[in-house]
Coordinates of C-alpha atoms in Angstrom, one line a residue:
X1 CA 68.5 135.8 96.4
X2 CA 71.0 136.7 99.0
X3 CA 74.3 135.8 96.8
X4 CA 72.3 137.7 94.3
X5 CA 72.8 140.6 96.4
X6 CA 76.5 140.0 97.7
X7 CA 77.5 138.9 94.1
X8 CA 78.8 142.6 93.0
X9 CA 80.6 143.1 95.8
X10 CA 82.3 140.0 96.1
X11 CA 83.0 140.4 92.4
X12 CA 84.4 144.5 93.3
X13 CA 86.5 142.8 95.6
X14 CA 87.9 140.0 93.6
X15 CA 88.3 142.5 91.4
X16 CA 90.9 144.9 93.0
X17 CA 92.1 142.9 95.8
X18 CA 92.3 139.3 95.4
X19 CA 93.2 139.6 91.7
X20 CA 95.6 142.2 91.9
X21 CA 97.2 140.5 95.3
X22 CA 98.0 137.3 93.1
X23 CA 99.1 138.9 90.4
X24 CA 101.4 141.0 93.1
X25 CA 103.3 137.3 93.9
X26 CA 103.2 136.2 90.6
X27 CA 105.4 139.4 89.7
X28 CA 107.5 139.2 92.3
X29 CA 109.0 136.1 90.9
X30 CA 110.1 138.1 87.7
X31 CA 112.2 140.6 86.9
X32 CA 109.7 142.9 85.1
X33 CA 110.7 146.7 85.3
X34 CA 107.0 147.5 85.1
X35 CA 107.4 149.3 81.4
X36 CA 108.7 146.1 79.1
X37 CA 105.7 143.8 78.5
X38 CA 108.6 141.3 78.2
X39 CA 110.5 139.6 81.3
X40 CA 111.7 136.6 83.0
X41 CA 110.9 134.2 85.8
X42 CA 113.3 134.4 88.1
X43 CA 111.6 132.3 91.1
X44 CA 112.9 133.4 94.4
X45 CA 116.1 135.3 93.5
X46 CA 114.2 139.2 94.5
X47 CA 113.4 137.8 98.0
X48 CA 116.6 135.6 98.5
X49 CA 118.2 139.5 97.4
X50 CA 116.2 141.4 100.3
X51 CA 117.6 139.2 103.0
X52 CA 121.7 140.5 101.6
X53 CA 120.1 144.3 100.6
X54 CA 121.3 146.6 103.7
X55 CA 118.4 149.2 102.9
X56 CA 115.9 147.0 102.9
X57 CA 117.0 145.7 106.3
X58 CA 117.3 148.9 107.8
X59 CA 114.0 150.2 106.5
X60 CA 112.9 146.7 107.9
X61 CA 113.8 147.7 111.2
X62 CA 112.7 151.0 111.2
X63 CA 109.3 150.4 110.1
X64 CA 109.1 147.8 112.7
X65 CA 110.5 150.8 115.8
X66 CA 107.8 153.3 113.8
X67 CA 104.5 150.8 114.1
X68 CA 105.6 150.0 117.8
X69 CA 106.3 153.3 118.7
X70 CA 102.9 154.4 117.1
X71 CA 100.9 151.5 118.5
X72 CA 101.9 152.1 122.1
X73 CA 102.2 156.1 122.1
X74 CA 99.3 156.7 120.1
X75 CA 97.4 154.0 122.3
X76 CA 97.8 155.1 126.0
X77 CA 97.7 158.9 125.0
X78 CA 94.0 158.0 123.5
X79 CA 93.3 156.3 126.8
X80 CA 94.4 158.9 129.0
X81 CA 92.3 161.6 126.6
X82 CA 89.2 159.4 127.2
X83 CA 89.1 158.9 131.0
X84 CA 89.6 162.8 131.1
X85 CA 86.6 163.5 128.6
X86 CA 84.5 160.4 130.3
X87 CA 82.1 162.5 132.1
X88 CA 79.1 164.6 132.2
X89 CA 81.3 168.3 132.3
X90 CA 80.6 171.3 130.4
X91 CA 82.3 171.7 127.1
X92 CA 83.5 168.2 126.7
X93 CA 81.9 167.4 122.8
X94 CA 84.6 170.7 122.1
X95 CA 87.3 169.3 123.2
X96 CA 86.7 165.7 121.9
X97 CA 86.4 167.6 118.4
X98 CA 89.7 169.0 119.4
X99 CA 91.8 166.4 119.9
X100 CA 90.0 164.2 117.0
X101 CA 90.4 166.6 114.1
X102 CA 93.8 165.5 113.3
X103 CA 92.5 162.4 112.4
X104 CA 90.3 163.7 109.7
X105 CA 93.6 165.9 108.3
X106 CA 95.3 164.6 105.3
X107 CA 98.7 162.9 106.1
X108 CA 101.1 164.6 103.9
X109 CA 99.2 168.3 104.8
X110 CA 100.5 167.7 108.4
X111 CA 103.5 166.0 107.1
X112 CA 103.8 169.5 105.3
X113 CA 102.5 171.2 108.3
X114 CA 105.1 169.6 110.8
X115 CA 108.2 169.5 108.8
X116 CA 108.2 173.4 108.8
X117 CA 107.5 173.5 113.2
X118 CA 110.5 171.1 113.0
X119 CA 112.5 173.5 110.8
X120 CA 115.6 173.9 112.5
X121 CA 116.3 177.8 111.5
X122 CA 112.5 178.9 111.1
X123 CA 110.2 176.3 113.0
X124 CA 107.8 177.7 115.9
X125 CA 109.4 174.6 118.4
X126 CA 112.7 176.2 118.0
X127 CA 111.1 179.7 118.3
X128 CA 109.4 179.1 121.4
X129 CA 112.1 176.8 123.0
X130 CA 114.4 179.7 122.6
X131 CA 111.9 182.2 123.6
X132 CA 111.5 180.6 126.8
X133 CA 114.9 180.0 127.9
X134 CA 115.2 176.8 126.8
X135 CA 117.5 176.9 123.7
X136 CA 119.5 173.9 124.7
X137 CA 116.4 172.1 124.3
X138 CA 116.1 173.3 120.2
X139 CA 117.5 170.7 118.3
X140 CA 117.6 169.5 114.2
X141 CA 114.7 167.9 114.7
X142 CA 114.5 166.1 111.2
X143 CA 118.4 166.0 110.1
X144 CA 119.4 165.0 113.3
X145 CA 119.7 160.7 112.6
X146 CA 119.3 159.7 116.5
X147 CA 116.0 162.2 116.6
X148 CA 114.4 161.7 113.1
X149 CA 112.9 158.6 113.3
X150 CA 111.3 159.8 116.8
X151 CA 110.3 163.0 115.5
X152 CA 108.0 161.3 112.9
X153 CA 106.5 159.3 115.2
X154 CA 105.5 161.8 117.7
X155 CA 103.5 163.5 114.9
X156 CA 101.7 160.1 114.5
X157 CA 101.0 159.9 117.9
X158 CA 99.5 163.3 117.6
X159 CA 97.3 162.4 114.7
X160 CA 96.1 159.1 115.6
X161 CA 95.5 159.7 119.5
X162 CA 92.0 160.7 118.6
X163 CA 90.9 157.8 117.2
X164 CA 92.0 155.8 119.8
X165 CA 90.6 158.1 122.4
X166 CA 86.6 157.7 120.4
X167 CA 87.2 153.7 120.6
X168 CA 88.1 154.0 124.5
X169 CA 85.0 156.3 125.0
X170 CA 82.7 154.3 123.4
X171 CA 83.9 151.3 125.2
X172 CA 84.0 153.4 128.3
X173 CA 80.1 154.3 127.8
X174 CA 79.4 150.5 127.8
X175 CA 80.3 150.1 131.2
X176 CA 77.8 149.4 134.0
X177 CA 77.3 152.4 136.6
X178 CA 76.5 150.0 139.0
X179 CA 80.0 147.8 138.8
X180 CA 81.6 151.4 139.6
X181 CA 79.2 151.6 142.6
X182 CA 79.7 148.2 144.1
X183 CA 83.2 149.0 143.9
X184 CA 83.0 152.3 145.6
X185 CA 81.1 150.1 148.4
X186 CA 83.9 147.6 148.8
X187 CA 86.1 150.6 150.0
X188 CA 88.2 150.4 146.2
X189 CA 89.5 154.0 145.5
X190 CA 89.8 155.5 141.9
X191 CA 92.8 153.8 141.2
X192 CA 91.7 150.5 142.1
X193 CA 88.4 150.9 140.2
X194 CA 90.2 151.8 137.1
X195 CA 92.7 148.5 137.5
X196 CA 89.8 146.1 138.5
X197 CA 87.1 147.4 137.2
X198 CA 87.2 149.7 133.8
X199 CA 90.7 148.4 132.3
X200 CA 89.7 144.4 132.3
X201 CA 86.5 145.8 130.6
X202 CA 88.4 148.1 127.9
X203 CA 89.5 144.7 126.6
X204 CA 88.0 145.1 122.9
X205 CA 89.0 148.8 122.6
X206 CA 92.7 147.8 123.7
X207 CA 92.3 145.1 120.7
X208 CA 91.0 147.9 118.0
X209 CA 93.4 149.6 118.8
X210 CA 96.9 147.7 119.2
X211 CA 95.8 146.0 116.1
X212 CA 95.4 148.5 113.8
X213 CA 97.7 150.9 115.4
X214 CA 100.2 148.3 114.5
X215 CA 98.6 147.8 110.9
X216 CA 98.8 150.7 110.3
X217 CA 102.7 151.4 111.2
X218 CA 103.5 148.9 109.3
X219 CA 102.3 150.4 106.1
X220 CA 103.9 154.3 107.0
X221 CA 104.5 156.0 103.8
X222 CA 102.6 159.3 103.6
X223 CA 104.5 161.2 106.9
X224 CA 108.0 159.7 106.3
X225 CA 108.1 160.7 102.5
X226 CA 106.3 164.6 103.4
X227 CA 108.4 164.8 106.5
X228 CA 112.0 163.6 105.1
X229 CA 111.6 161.1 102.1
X230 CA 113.4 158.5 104.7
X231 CA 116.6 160.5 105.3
X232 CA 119.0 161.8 106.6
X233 CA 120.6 158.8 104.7
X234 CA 118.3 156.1 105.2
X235 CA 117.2 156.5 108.9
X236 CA 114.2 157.4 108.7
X237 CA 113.0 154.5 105.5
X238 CA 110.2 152.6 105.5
X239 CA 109.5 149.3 103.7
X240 CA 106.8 151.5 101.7
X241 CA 109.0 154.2 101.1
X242 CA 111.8 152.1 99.9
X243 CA 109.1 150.0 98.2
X244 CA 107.9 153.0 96.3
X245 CA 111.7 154.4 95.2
X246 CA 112.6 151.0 94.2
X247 CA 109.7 150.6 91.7
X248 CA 108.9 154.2 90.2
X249 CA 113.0 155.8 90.7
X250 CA 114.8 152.3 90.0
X251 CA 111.8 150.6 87.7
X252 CA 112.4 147.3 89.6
X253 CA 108.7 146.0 90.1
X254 CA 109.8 142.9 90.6
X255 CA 111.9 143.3 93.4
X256 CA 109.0 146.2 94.6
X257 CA 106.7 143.4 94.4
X258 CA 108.6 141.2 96.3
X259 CA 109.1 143.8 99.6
X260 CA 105.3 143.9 99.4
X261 CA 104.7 140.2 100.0
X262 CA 107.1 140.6 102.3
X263 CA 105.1 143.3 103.9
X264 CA 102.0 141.4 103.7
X265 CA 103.7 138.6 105.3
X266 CA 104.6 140.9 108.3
X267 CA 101.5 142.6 109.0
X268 CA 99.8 138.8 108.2
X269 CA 101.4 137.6 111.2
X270 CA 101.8 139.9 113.8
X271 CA 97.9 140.8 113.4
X272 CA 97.2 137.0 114.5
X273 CA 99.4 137.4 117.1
X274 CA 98.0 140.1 118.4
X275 CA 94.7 138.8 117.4
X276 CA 95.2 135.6 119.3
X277 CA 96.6 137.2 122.9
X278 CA 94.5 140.2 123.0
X279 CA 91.1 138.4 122.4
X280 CA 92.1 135.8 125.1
X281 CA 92.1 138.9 127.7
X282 CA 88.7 140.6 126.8
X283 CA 85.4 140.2 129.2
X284 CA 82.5 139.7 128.4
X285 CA 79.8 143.0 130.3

């Protein structure tokens, strides 16, 4: 009775991930342009192509700066939000709203959003960077290729701070009062209790976290193609955007297919990495 009752969803998932995940490696070693119901096998020849194709490398690396960046902005910020609105004060479930909403926003409506505050002619950070004496400060915040890349991100940050900062709190709730209190006995000040006592605990938040912060900037598509479409040039490209271009501008699903294994691989491994380390670290309340 109880594979009875998991049999349709192990079959949805079959379905449309397992299948559609072989299938993704089967056409990778092809050349099929997605349209002709007629190709070739061309065994490893799209991903031996990757490893000469400048593009790819450079989206490569700038996917890998984006889902660092991300991880560890997006990360601390959410800690520091949750130790401020850890507490019993007045009018902290409005500010936790607050700084969470942006995560329930769509990602190209504040890709939309933020490429017009970045404009470099009509944007409000210009505007009020000017208006307050600081006009050296206004800069091309999205054509400029050393600030691009960087711009992006800090949107990111901004709209995945809030998710991090509801893991942290929940972890943070989990914490015994009385490990704060035997601490405060021992003579440890706020700075100590928070290094001996809260952050060893925040263990499985710091896991959450890192892992899919990093999963997650792995896979940027929807801010990088609302935001610039990976330019100026190719600065700002992402192994998903160029993924995307390659297959539905150049009809090369093979080779598409190919960057996504390649993807898969990526994100396969560095989540057992971090999987590995991370859960090594984390103590048991």
């Amino acid at each position: 009775m109880p594979y009875a009752f998991a049999l349709p969803a192990v079959l949805l998932y079959v379905m449309f991930f397992i299948y559609p995940s072989i299938q993704s490696f089967y056409y990778s070693l092809t050349d099929w342009n997605g349209i002709n119901p007629e190709f070739n096998f061309v065994g490893m020849d799209n991903f031996m192509y990757l490893l000469e194709d400048l593009r790819f490398r450079t989206a490569l690396g700038n996917t890998l700066w984006y889902a660092v960046g991300l991880t560890l902005g997006q990360s601390i910020l959410g800690l520091l939000l949750a130790l401020l609105l850890h507490g019993g004060f007045k009018g902290q479930s409005f500010f936790r709203s607050i700084f969470f909403s942006p995560q329930i926003m769509s990602l190209l409506a504040i890709g939309y959003i933020w490429a017009y505050i970045y404009d470099p002619t009509t944007g409000s950070l210009n505007t009020i960077l000017t208006s307050l004496g600081l006009s050296e400060l206004a800069m091309n915040w999205l054509g400029d290729m050393d600030l691009a890349l960087w711009s992006i991100i800090a949107v990111s940050i901004w709209q995945g701070a809030g998710w991090c900062m509801l893991i942290f709190l929940a972890n943070l709730q989990s914490v015994p009062k009385e490990l704060y209190e035997a601490a405060s006995i021992d003579g440890a000040g706020v700075m100590k209790q928070f290094l001996n006592v809260t952050f060893p605990l925040l263990g499985p938040a710091i896991t959450i976290t890192l892992v899919t912060g990093m999963i997650n900037g792995l896979k940027a598509f929807d801010l990088i193609m609302s935001m610039t479409k990976g330019g100026p040039g190719y600065v700002t490209e992402s192994i998903s955007t160029v993924m995307y271009d390659t297959a539905f501008t150049r009809n090369l699903f093979g080779e598409a297919q190919a960057m996504g294994v390649v993807m898969f691989i990526i994100i396969f491994v560095i989540t057992m990495i971090q999987l590995t380390f991370l859960r090594k670290r984390e103590v048991d309340i």
